[in-house]
CSV table of C-alpha atoms in Angstrom, one decimal:
chain,number,residue,atom,x,y,z
A,29,MET,CA,29.5,-4.6,29.2
A,30,ALA,CA,31.6,-5.6,26.2
A,31,GLY,CA,34.7,-3.5,25.6
A,32,GLY,CA,34.1,-0.8,23.0
A,33,VAL,CA,30.4,-0.4,23.8
A,34,THR,CA,29.6,3.2,24.8
A,35,GLU,CA,27.9,3.7,28.2
A,36,VAL,CA,24.8,5.8,27.8
A,37,ASN,CA,24.5,8.7,30.3
A,38,SER,CA,21.6,7.9,32.6
A,39,VAL,CA,18.5,10.1,32.9
A,40,GLY,CA,19.6,11.0,36.4
A,41,GLY,CA,23.0,12.0,35.1
A,42,LEU,CA,21.5,14.1,32.3
A,43,LEU,CA,19.1,15.8,34.8
A,44,SER,CA,22.0,16.6,37.2
A,45,ASN,CA,23.9,18.2,34.3
A,46,ALA,CA,20.7,20.1,33.3
A,47,LEU,CA,20.3,21.4,36.9
A,48,GLY,CA,23.9,22.6,37.0
A,49,ALA,CA,23.8,24.3,33.7
A,50,PHE,CA,20.4,25.9,34.5
A,51,GLU,CA,21.8,27.3,37.8
A,52,LEU,CA,24.8,28.9,35.9
A,53,CYS,CA,22.7,30.3,33.1
A,54,PHE,CA,19.5,31.4,34.9
A,55,ASN,CA,20.6,31.7,38.5
A,56,GLY,CA,18.1,29.5,40.0
A,57,ARG,CA,16.5,26.0,39.9
A,58,PRO,CA,13.9,24.6,37.5
A,59,THR,CA,10.4,23.8,38.7
A,60,ALA,CA,9.6,21.3,36.0
A,61,ALA,CA,11.5,18.7,34.0
A,62,ALA,CA,10.7,15.9,31.5
A,63,CYS,CA,12.5,13.5,29.2
A,64,ALA,CA,11.7,11.7,26.0
A,65,PRO,CA,13.7,8.9,24.2
A,66,GLY,CA,15.2,8.5,20.8
A,67,ARG,CA,14.3,5.4,18.9
A,68,VAL,CA,15.6,2.6,16.7
A,69,ASN,CA,13.4,1.2,14.1
A,70,LEU,CA,13.8,-2.6,14.0
A,71,ILE,CA,12.1,-3.0,10.6
A,72,GLY,CA,9.7,-1.0,8.5
A,73,GLU,CA,11.7,1.8,6.8
A,74,HIS,CA,10.1,4.5,4.6
A,75,THR,CA,6.7,2.8,5.1
A,76,ASP,CA,5.2,5.4,7.5
A,77,TYR,CA,4.4,8.0,4.9
A,78,ASN,CA,2.9,5.1,2.8
A,79,GLU,CA,0.3,4.2,5.4
A,80,GLY,CA,2.2,1.1,6.2
A,81,PHE,CA,3.6,-0.6,9.3
A,82,VAL,CA,6.7,0.4,11.4
A,83,PHE,CA,8.2,-1.5,14.3
A,84,PRO,CA,10.4,0.7,16.5
A,85,MET,CA,11.5,0.6,20.1
A,86,ALA,CA,12.3,3.4,22.4
A,87,LEU,CA,16.0,3.7,23.3
A,88,PRO,CA,17.6,4.4,26.7
A,89,MET,CA,19.1,7.5,25.2
A,90,VAL,CA,16.9,10.5,26.0
A,91,THR,CA,16.6,14.3,25.8
A,92,VAL,CA,16.0,16.1,29.1
A,93,VAL,CA,14.3,19.5,29.3
A,94,ALA,CA,14.2,21.3,32.6
A,95,GLY,CA,13.0,24.8,33.3
A,96,ARG,CA,10.6,27.3,35.0
A,97,LYS,CA,8.3,30.1,34.1
A,98,SER,CA,10.1,33.2,32.8
A,99,PRO,CA,9.9,36.3,35.0
A,100,ASP,CA,9.6,38.8,32.1
A,101,GLY,CA,7.5,37.3,29.3
A,102,VAL,CA,10.4,36.2,27.1
A,103,CYS,CA,11.2,32.5,26.4
A,104,ARG,CA,14.9,31.6,26.8
A,105,VAL,CA,16.2,28.2,25.8
A,106,LEU,CA,19.8,26.9,26.2
A,107,THR,CA,21.0,23.6,24.8
A,108,THR,CA,24.2,21.7,25.8
A,109,ALA,CA,23.7,19.4,22.8
A,110,GLU,CA,24.9,21.7,20.1
A,111,GLN,CA,28.3,23.3,19.4
A,112,ASP,CA,27.2,26.7,18.0
A,113,GLU,CA,24.5,29.2,18.9
A,114,THR,CA,23.5,27.4,22.0
A,115,LYS,CA,20.9,29.9,23.3
A,116,VAL,CA,17.8,31.5,21.8
A,117,GLU,CA,15.2,34.0,22.9
A,118,PHE,CA,11.7,34.4,21.5
A,119,SER,CA,8.3,35.7,22.5
A,120,LEU,CA,5.2,33.5,22.8
A,121,PRO,CA,3.2,33.4,19.5
A,122,THR,CA,0.2,35.6,19.1
A,123,ALA,CA,-2.3,36.0,16.2
A,124,ASP,CA,-0.5,39.1,15.1
A,125,ASN,CA,3.0,37.8,15.8
A,126,PRO,CA,3.3,34.1,15.1
A,127,LEU,CA,6.5,32.2,15.6
A,128,LYS,CA,8.6,31.8,12.5
A,129,PRO,CA,11.4,29.3,11.7
A,130,GLY,CA,14.9,30.7,11.7
A,131,LYS,CA,18.5,30.2,13.0
A,132,PRO,CA,19.8,28.3,14.8
A,133,SER,CA,18.1,25.3,13.3
A,134,TRP,CA,17.8,23.3,16.5
A,135,ALA,CA,15.6,26.0,17.9
A,136,ASN,CA,13.0,25.4,15.2
A,137,TYR,CA,12.0,22.1,16.9
A,138,VAL,CA,11.4,23.9,20.1
A,139,LYS,CA,9.5,26.7,18.4
A,140,GLY,CA,7.4,24.2,16.4
A,141,VAL,CA,6.3,22.5,19.6
A,142,VAL,CA,5.5,25.8,21.3
A,143,ALA,CA,3.4,26.8,18.3
A,144,ASN,CA,1.5,23.5,18.3
A,145,PHE,CA,1.1,23.0,22.1
A,146,LYS,CA,-2.5,22.2,23.1
A,147,GLY,CA,-2.5,23.9,26.5
A,148,ASP,CA,-2.3,27.5,27.7
A,149,LEU,CA,1.2,28.6,27.2
A,150,VAL,CA,3.4,30.5,29.6
A,151,PRO,CA,6.8,32.1,28.9
A,152,PHE,CA,9.6,29.9,30.1
A,153,GLU,CA,13.3,29.5,30.6
A,154,ALA,CA,14.6,26.0,29.9
A,155,ILE,CA,17.8,24.0,29.5
A,156,ILE,CA,18.2,21.0,27.1
A,157,THR,CA,20.6,18.1,27.6
A,158,SER,CA,20.7,14.9,25.6
A,159,SER,CA,22.3,11.5,25.2
A,160,VAL,CA,20.7,10.9,21.8
A,161,PRO,CA,23.3,11.1,19.0
A,162,ILE,CA,22.5,14.0,16.7
A,163,GLY,CA,22.3,13.0,13.0
A,164,GLY,CA,22.6,9.3,13.9
A,165,GLY,CA,19.3,8.2,12.5
A,166,VAL,CA,17.8,7.5,15.9
A,167,SER,CA,15.5,10.5,15.9
A,168,SER,CA,17.1,13.1,18.1
A,169,SER,CA,14.6,15.5,16.6
A,170,ALA,CA,11.4,13.7,17.8
A,171,SER,CA,13.1,13.1,21.2
A,172,LEU,CA,13.6,16.9,21.5
A,173,GLU,CA,10.1,17.7,20.4
A,174,VAL,CA,8.4,15.3,22.7
A,175,ALA,CA,10.6,16.2,25.6
A,176,VAL,CA,9.8,19.9,25.1
A,177,TYR,CA,6.0,19.1,24.9
A,178,THR,CA,6.1,17.0,28.0
A,179,PHE,CA,8.0,19.7,29.8
A,180,LEU,CA,5.4,22.3,28.8
A,181,GLU,CA,2.7,19.9,30.1
A,182,GLN,CA,4.4,19.8,33.5
A,183,LEU,CA,5.0,23.6,33.6
A,184,THR,CA,1.3,24.4,32.7
A,185,ASN,CA,-0.4,21.5,34.5
A,186,THR,CA,-1.8,20.3,31.2
A,187,THR,CA,-2.4,16.7,30.1
A,188,THR,CA,-2.7,15.8,26.4
A,189,GLU,CA,-3.9,12.4,25.1
A,190,LEU,CA,-0.8,10.5,23.8
A,191,LYS,CA,-1.9,10.3,20.2
A,192,GLU,CA,-2.8,14.0,20.1
A,193,LYS,CA,0.6,14.8,21.6
A,194,ALA,CA,2.5,12.8,19.1
A,195,LEU,CA,0.6,14.3,16.2
A,196,ALA,CA,1.2,17.8,17.6
A,197,CYS,CA,4.9,17.1,17.7
A,198,GLN,CA,4.8,15.7,14.1
A,199,LYS,CA,3.1,18.9,12.9
A,200,ALA,CA,5.8,20.9,14.7
A,201,GLU,CA,8.4,19.1,12.6
A,202,HIS,CA,6.4,19.6,9.4
A,203,ASP,CA,5.8,23.3,10.1
A,204,PHE,CA,9.2,24.6,11.4
A,205,PRO,CA,12.2,22.5,10.4
A,206,GLY,CA,10.1,21.7,7.3
A,207,MET,CA,10.7,17.9,7.3
A,208,PRO,CA,7.6,16.0,6.0
A,209,CYS,CA,8.1,13.1,8.4
A,210,GLY,CA,5.7,10.3,9.1
A,211,ILE,CA,4.2,9.5,12.5
A,212,MET,CA,6.7,6.8,13.7
A,213,ASP,CA,9.3,8.9,15.6
A,214,GLN,CA,6.9,11.0,17.7
A,215,PHE,CA,4.6,8.0,18.4
A,216,ILE,CA,7.4,5.8,19.8
A,217,SER,CA,9.0,8.6,21.7
A,218,THR,CA,5.5,9.2,23.3
A,219,MET,CA,4.2,5.7,23.7
A,220,GLY,CA,7.3,3.4,24.2
A,221,LYS,CA,7.2,0.8,27.0
A,222,ASP,CA,10.1,-0.8,28.8
A,223,GLY,CA,10.7,-4.4,27.4
A,224,ASN,CA,8.5,-3.9,24.3
A,225,ALA,CA,8.8,-2.9,20.7
A,226,LEU,CA,5.8,-1.1,19.2
A,227,LEU,CA,4.1,-2.2,16.0
A,228,ILE,CA,2.4,0.9,14.6
A,229,ASP,CA,-0.2,0.9,11.9
A,230,CYS,CA,0.4,4.3,10.2
A,231,ARG,CA,-3.0,4.2,8.5
A,232,SER,CA,-5.2,3.6,11.5
A,233,MET,CA,-2.7,5.0,13.9
A,234,GLU,CA,-3.3,2.1,16.2
A,235,SER,CA,-0.3,0.4,17.9
A,236,LYS,CA,0.5,-2.9,19.5
A,237,LEU,CA,3.2,-3.7,22.1
A,238,VAL,CA,5.3,-6.8,21.3
A,239,PRO,CA,7.6,-8.1,24.0
A,240,LEU,CA,11.3,-7.8,23.5
A,241,SER,CA,12.7,-8.8,26.8
A,242,ASP,CA,14.6,-12.0,26.4
A,243,PRO,CA,17.7,-11.6,28.5
A,244,ASN,CA,19.8,-13.7,26.1
A,245,VAL,CA,19.0,-11.5,23.1
A,246,VAL,CA,20.1,-7.9,22.6
A,247,ILE,CA,19.9,-5.0,20.2
A,248,LEU,CA,23.2,-3.5,19.1
A,249,VAL,CA,23.0,0.0,17.5
A,250,ILE,CA,26.1,0.8,15.6
A,251,ASN,CA,26.6,4.5,14.6
A,252,SER,CA,28.6,4.8,11.4
A,253,ASN,CA,29.5,8.3,12.4
A,254,VAL,CA,29.0,9.4,8.8
A,255,LYS,CA,26.3,11.6,7.5
A,256,HIS,CA,26.5,12.3,3.7
A,257,GLU,CA,25.4,15.8,3.1
A,258,LEU,CA,22.8,15.8,0.4
A,259,THR,CA,20.8,18.6,-1.2
A,260,GLY,CA,17.9,17.9,1.2
A,261,SER,CA,15.7,16.7,-1.7
A,262,GLU,CA,16.3,13.0,-1.3
A,263,TYR,CA,13.5,12.4,1.3
A,264,PRO,CA,10.8,14.5,-0.4
A,265,THR,CA,11.8,12.9,-3.7
A,266,ARG,CA,11.3,9.4,-2.4
A,267,ARG,CA,8.0,10.4,-0.9
A,268,ARG,CA,6.8,11.9,-4.2
A,269,GLN,CA,7.9,8.8,-6.1
A,270,CYS,CA,5.8,6.6,-3.8
A,271,TYR,CA,2.7,8.8,-4.3
A,272,GLU,CA,3.3,8.6,-8.1
A,273,ALA,CA,3.5,4.8,-7.9
A,274,ALA,CA,0.3,4.6,-5.9
A,275,ASP,CA,-1.5,6.9,-8.3
A,276,ALA,CA,-0.3,4.8,-11.3
A,277,LEU,CA,-1.6,1.6,-9.6
A,278,GLY,CA,-5.0,3.3,-8.8
A,279,LYS,CA,-4.4,3.1,-5.0
A,280,LYS,CA,-4.8,5.7,-2.3
A,281,SER,CA,-1.4,4.6,-0.9
A,282,LEU,CA,1.1,1.8,-1.5
A,283,ARG,CA,-0.3,0.1,1.7
A,284,GLU,CA,-3.2,-1.0,-0.5
A,285,ALA,CA,-1.1,-2.5,-3.3
A,286,THR,CA,0.3,-6.0,-3.6
A,287,LEU,CA,3.5,-7.2,-5.2
A,288,GLU,CA,1.4,-9.0,-7.8
A,289,GLU,CA,-0.4,-5.8,-8.7
A,290,LEU,CA,2.9,-4.0,-9.0
A,291,GLU,CA,4.3,-6.7,-11.4
A,292,ALA,CA,1.2,-6.6,-13.5
A,293,ASN,CA,1.6,-2.8,-13.9
A,294,LYS,CA,5.3,-2.7,-14.3
A,295,ASP,CA,5.2,-1.3,-17.8
A,296,LYS,CA,3.2,1.8,-16.5
A,297,LEU,CA,6.0,2.8,-14.2
A,298,GLU,CA,9.4,4.4,-14.7
A,299,PRO,CA,12.1,1.9,-13.6
A,300,GLU,CA,13.1,4.0,-10.6
A,301,ILE,CA,9.5,4.5,-9.5
A,302,TYR,CA,8.9,0.7,-9.8
A,303,LYS,CA,11.9,0.0,-7.6
A,304,ARG,CA,10.7,2.5,-4.9
A,305,ALA,CA,7.3,0.8,-4.9
A,306,HIS,CA,8.8,-2.6,-4.8
A,307,HIS,CA,10.7,-1.7,-1.6
A,308,VAL,CA,7.7,-0.2,0.2
A,309,ILE,CA,5.2,-2.9,-0.7
A,310,GLY,CA,7.7,-5.6,0.3
A,311,GLU,CA,8.7,-3.8,3.5
A,312,ILE,CA,5.1,-3.4,4.7
A,313,GLN,CA,4.7,-7.2,4.4
A,314,ARG,CA,8.1,-7.9,6.0
A,315,THR,CA,7.2,-5.7,9.0
A,316,GLN,CA,4.0,-7.6,9.7
A,317,GLU,CA,5.8,-10.9,9.4
A,318,ALA,CA,8.6,-9.6,11.7
A,319,ALA,CA,6.2,-8.7,14.5
A,320,THR,CA,4.6,-12.1,14.3
A,321,ALA,CA,8.1,-13.7,14.4
A,322,LEU,CA,9.2,-11.7,17.4
A,323,GLN,CA,5.9,-12.5,19.3
A,324,ALA,CA,6.7,-16.2,18.7
A,325,GLY,CA,10.4,-15.7,19.8
A,326,ASP,CA,11.5,-16.8,16.3
A,327,TYR,CA,14.7,-14.6,16.2
A,328,THR,CA,16.1,-16.5,13.1
A,329,LYS,CA,13.1,-15.5,11.0
A,330,PHE,CA,13.2,-12.0,12.4
A,331,GLY,CA,16.9,-11.7,11.5
A,332,LYS,CA,16.3,-12.9,7.9
A,333,LEU,CA,13.6,-10.3,7.4
A,334,MET,CA,16.0,-7.6,8.8
A,335,LEU,CA,18.6,-8.5,6.2
A,336,GLN,CA,16.0,-8.6,3.4
A,337,SER,CA,15.0,-5.1,4.5
A,338,HIS,CA,18.6,-3.8,4.2
A,339,VAL,CA,19.1,-5.3,0.8
A,340,SER,CA,15.8,-3.7,-0.4
A,341,LEU,CA,16.8,-0.3,1.1
A,342,ARG,CA,20.2,-0.6,-0.6
A,343,ASP,CA,19.1,-1.8,-4.0
A,344,ASP,CA,15.4,-0.7,-4.5
A,345,TYR,CA,15.1,2.4,-2.4
A,346,GLU,CA,18.7,3.5,-2.8
A,347,VAL,CA,19.1,5.2,0.6
A,348,SER,CA,22.0,3.1,2.0
A,349,CYS,CA,25.7,4.0,1.6
A,350,SER,CA,29.0,2.1,1.5
A,351,GLU,CA,29.6,2.6,5.2
A,352,LEU,CA,26.2,1.2,6.3
A,353,ASP,CA,26.7,-1.7,3.9
A,354,GLU,CA,30.1,-2.4,5.5
A,355,LEU,CA,28.6,-2.4,9.0
A,356,VAL,CA,25.8,-4.8,8.0
A,357,ASP,CA,28.1,-7.2,6.1
A,358,ALA,CA,30.7,-7.3,9.0
A,359,ALA,CA,28.0,-8.0,11.6
A,360,MET,CA,26.5,-10.8,9.6
A,361,GLU,CA,29.9,-12.6,9.4
A,362,VAL,CA,29.8,-13.3,13.2
A,363,ASP,CA,28.2,-16.3,14.8
A,364,GLY,CA,25.3,-15.4,17.1
A,365,VAL,CA,24.0,-12.6,14.9
A,366,TYR,CA,20.4,-13.1,13.7
A,367,GLY,CA,20.1,-10.1,11.5
A,368,SER,CA,21.3,-6.6,10.7
A,369,ARG,CA,20.1,-3.6,8.7
A,370,MET,CA,20.5,0.1,8.2
A,371,THR,CA,17.9,2.0,10.3
A,372,GLY,CA,16.6,5.6,9.9
A,373,GLY,CA,16.3,7.7,6.8
A,374,GLY,CA,19.6,6.5,5.3
A,375,PHE,CA,22.7,8.0,3.7
A,376,GLY,CA,24.6,7.4,7.0
A,377,GLY,CA,23.6,7.2,10.6
A,378,CYS,CA,23.1,3.8,12.3
A,379,THR,CA,22.6,0.1,11.8
A,380,VAL,CA,20.5,-2.1,14.1
A,381,THR,CA,21.6,-5.7,14.8
A,382,LEU,CA,19.7,-8.4,16.6
A,383,LEU,CA,22.1,-10.9,18.2
A,384,LYS,CA,22.8,-13.2,21.1
A,385,LYS,CA,24.0,-11.3,24.1
A,386,GLU,CA,27.1,-13.6,24.3
A,387,ALA,CA,28.1,-12.5,20.8
A,388,VAL,CA,28.4,-8.7,21.5
A,389,SER,CA,32.1,-8.7,22.1
A,390,LYS,CA,32.9,-10.6,19.0
A,391,VAL,CA,30.7,-8.4,16.9
A,392,VAL,CA,32.3,-5.2,18.3
A,393,GLU,CA,35.8,-6.5,17.6
A,394,HIS,CA,35.0,-7.8,14.2
A,395,VAL,CA,33.2,-4.6,13.1
A,396,LYS,CA,36.1,-2.5,14.4
A,397,ALA,CA,38.5,-4.6,12.3
A,398,LYS,CA,36.5,-4.5,9.1
A,399,TYR,CA,34.9,-1.1,9.0
A,400,SER,CA,36.7,1.7,7.2
A,401,GLY,CA,35.6,4.4,9.6
A,402,THR,CA,35.3,4.8,13.4
A,403,PRO,CA,32.0,3.3,14.7
A,404,THR,CA,30.3,3.8,18.0
A,405,PHE,CA,28.5,0.9,19.6
A,406,TYR,CA,25.4,1.0,21.9
A,407,VAL,CA,23.7,-2.0,23.5
A,408,ALA,CA,20.1,-1.0,23.8
A,409,GLN,CA,17.1,-2.3,25.7
A,410,ALA,CA,13.6,-1.5,24.7
A,411,SER,CA,12.8,1.5,27.0
A,412,ASP,CA,10.0,3.7,28.2
A,413,GLY,CA,8.5,6.7,26.3
A,414,ALA,CA,8.3,10.3,27.5
A,415,LYS,CA,7.8,11.0,31.2
A,416,PRO,CA,8.0,13.8,33.7
A,417,LEU,CA,11.0,13.9,36.0
A,418,ASP,CA,11.0,14.3,39.7
A,419,LEU,CA,13.0,17.4,40.8
A,420,LYS,CA,12.8,16.6,44.5
A,421,LEU,CA,16.5,15.5,44.7
């Protein structure tokens, strides 16, 4: 692979690391293991909580959870993916003693899944390893939630319908970390398929696989390695502004609004509210067009829609930042690049670029030369969703 591109640790490598760490910490071997991927959203940003369309693919980067039943009724979880407070202990929730969020923050994702698991719980000991960059905008949180849920299915011999599983993991993130996320991240981590992107209708919760397997075209994920610390209010504020806009337009959600209706009611909206709605309504339309273009193999059209998405996120939704803009601008200067955009919630994290495979080296070198920070590059193929792992090594 091109120089400068980071090699992703394989699932087998992560599982081997997990087994070694489990042996050290718990003096034994796991009896169950599972993995779930992070994701990159190709197009359709900040549309999921507006009942719109999103178009993610699962990444080869995964979170692995391995463990066994606990001998004494206490749940113990160790992570190798964090620097501080790497181990937690808690009891299973009861009616009189429900689980509560707390510190360390990563454990809230685990507790949230335990609290929303659909099967009969048993106390467990588990180890978490991951190749999903934390804070990179590629959904390390959903990867963790879905991996924990799939591990618990294995441990308890439970099977949950995929949509129900994704919704349980979404509720876990709402209830414990307190992030009012849409359905995209948990859906793609649960339902991803190798060689396909997944068009998700966030209103009907139906999804459609769209092939993304042309060997001459690749997805390049570039991590800006910056994450601007905000008050935490930016995401809820954008969400509220969207609901305010829908209400002013007399719509249940912005999914039901057209750009013509928005223009006709522009004087009813604060300028900032108008801009937020302009992004969302346009992005929902762009996402549907992009799925049609990819189905037809029209990478030029798809790339143009990606760039339009970035401009809208930068100017109308105002969730980009100078570093993401630099990465997109630099990528677009290289021949063989179809399109590039910020991906994820914004204010840092990653960009996603669609390009010819032969152009990867040029893009990496050009971005390194132009970008003010230190980027990390990943060439990503559309990968499978969550799955159990075989421990018969």
